[in-house]
Amino acid sequence: MLQTTIAAIDAEIATRKNEKLGIKFSLDLFNELVKAGKITMATFTAFGTGAFPQQLPAFDGRYYAFIDLDLDGLQFEVGVPN
């Protein structure tokens, strides 16, 4: 089941024209993806400029990942900045 969800996340990312995006996950899904090694810590910087580097959780080491407690089960949402 987790592999199906990972495939759905990858498919949603593939529909985006811009690689600058974030993904919010339910707590359960976030924890499962950490166990599976799909969410790790990665360096992000302010507006991608290299300034103010911070280690933050990332899906596939590229996309900022965070927990949304309003999501349940294996829910996720891919978003892009406005």
Short mmCIF file of C-alpha atoms in Angstrom, two decimals:
data_model
loop_
_atom_site.label_atom_id
_atom_site.label_comp_id
_atom_site.label_asym_id
_atom_site.label_seq_id
_atom_site.Cartn_x
_atom_site.Cartn_y
_atom_site.Cartn_z
CA MET A 1 0.00 0.00 0.00
CA LEU A 2 2.85 2.40 0.78
CA GLN A 3 4.35 1.83 -2.67
CA THR A 4 1.02 2.77 -4.26
CA THR A 5 0.95 6.00 -2.24
CA ILE A 6 4.56 6.79 -3.18
CA ALA A 7 3.65 6.25 -6.84
CA ALA A 8 0.68 8.63 -6.42
CA ILE A 9 2.95 11.28 -4.87
CA ASP A 10 5.46 10.89 -7.71
CA ALA A 11 2.65 11.16 -10.27
CA GLU A 12 1.34 14.34 -8.64
CA ILE A 13 4.84 15.86 -8.64
CA ALA A 14 5.23 14.97 -12.32
CA THR A 15 2.17 17.08 -13.21
CA ARG A 16 3.83 20.21 -11.83
CA LYS A 17 5.73 22.52 -14.18
CA ASN A 18 7.78 24.00 -11.34
CA GLU A 19 10.10 21.86 -9.20
CA LYS A 20 9.80 24.36 -6.34
CA LEU A 21 7.08 22.75 -4.28
CA GLY A 22 6.27 21.39 -0.88
CA ILE A 23 4.28 18.39 0.24
CA LYS A 24 2.19 18.12 3.35
CA PHE A 25 1.54 14.69 4.79
CA SER A 26 -0.66 13.15 7.43
CA LEU A 27 1.30 12.21 10.54
CA ASP A 28 0.87 8.49 9.78
CA LEU A 29 2.09 8.81 6.20
CA PHE A 30 5.00 11.05 7.19
CA ASN A 31 6.17 8.48 9.75
CA GLU A 32 5.87 5.60 7.28
CA LEU A 33 7.84 7.53 4.65
CA VAL A 34 10.58 8.27 7.20
CA LYS A 35 10.79 4.54 8.03
CA ALA A 36 10.97 3.74 4.30
CA GLY A 37 13.78 6.28 3.80
CA LYS A 38 11.71 8.48 1.46
CA ILE A 39 11.83 11.45 3.83
CA THR A 40 15.29 12.54 4.97
CA MET A 41 16.90 15.78 6.04
CA ALA A 42 18.09 18.07 3.22
CA THR A 43 19.51 21.58 2.99
CA PHE A 44 17.16 24.31 1.84
CA THR A 45 18.06 27.98 1.47
CA ALA A 46 16.14 31.25 1.36
CA PHE A 47 14.50 31.47 -2.06
CA GLY A 48 17.05 28.97 -3.41
CA THR A 49 19.79 31.61 -3.29
CA GLY A 50 22.19 29.69 -1.07
CA ALA A 51 21.64 32.17 1.75
CA PHE A 52 20.70 31.00 5.23
CA PRO A 53 20.93 27.22 4.72
CA GLN A 54 18.68 25.11 6.93
CA GLN A 55 18.29 21.35 7.35
CA LEU A 56 14.62 20.46 6.84
CA PRO A 57 12.68 17.27 6.09
CA ALA A 58 12.48 16.49 2.36
CA PHE A 59 10.66 13.92 0.26
CA ASP A 60 13.18 12.25 -2.06
CA GLY A 61 15.75 14.72 -0.76
CA ARG A 62 14.30 17.47 -2.97
CA TYR A 63 10.84 18.56 -1.88
CA TYR A 64 10.11 20.19 1.47
CA ALA A 65 7.98 17.82 3.55
CA PHE A 66 5.87 18.69 6.58
CA ILE A 67 3.10 17.27 8.72
CA ASP A 68 -0.46 18.56 8.56
CA LEU A 69 -2.51 17.23 11.46
CA ASP A 70 -5.73 17.92 9.54
CA LEU A 71 -4.84 15.13 7.09
CA ASP A 72 -5.70 11.52 7.96
CA GLY A 73 -4.40 8.06 7.09
CA LEU A 74 -2.30 8.13 3.94
CA GLN A 75 -3.37 11.59 2.77
CA PHE A 76 -0.97 14.09 1.23
CA GLU A 77 -1.15 17.33 -0.73
CA VAL A 78 1.38 18.78 -3.15
CA GLY A 79 1.54 22.57 -3.27
CA VAL A 80 3.51 25.29 -4.95
CA PRO A 81 4.31 28.77 -3.66
CA ASN A 82 2.11 31.64 -4.85
#
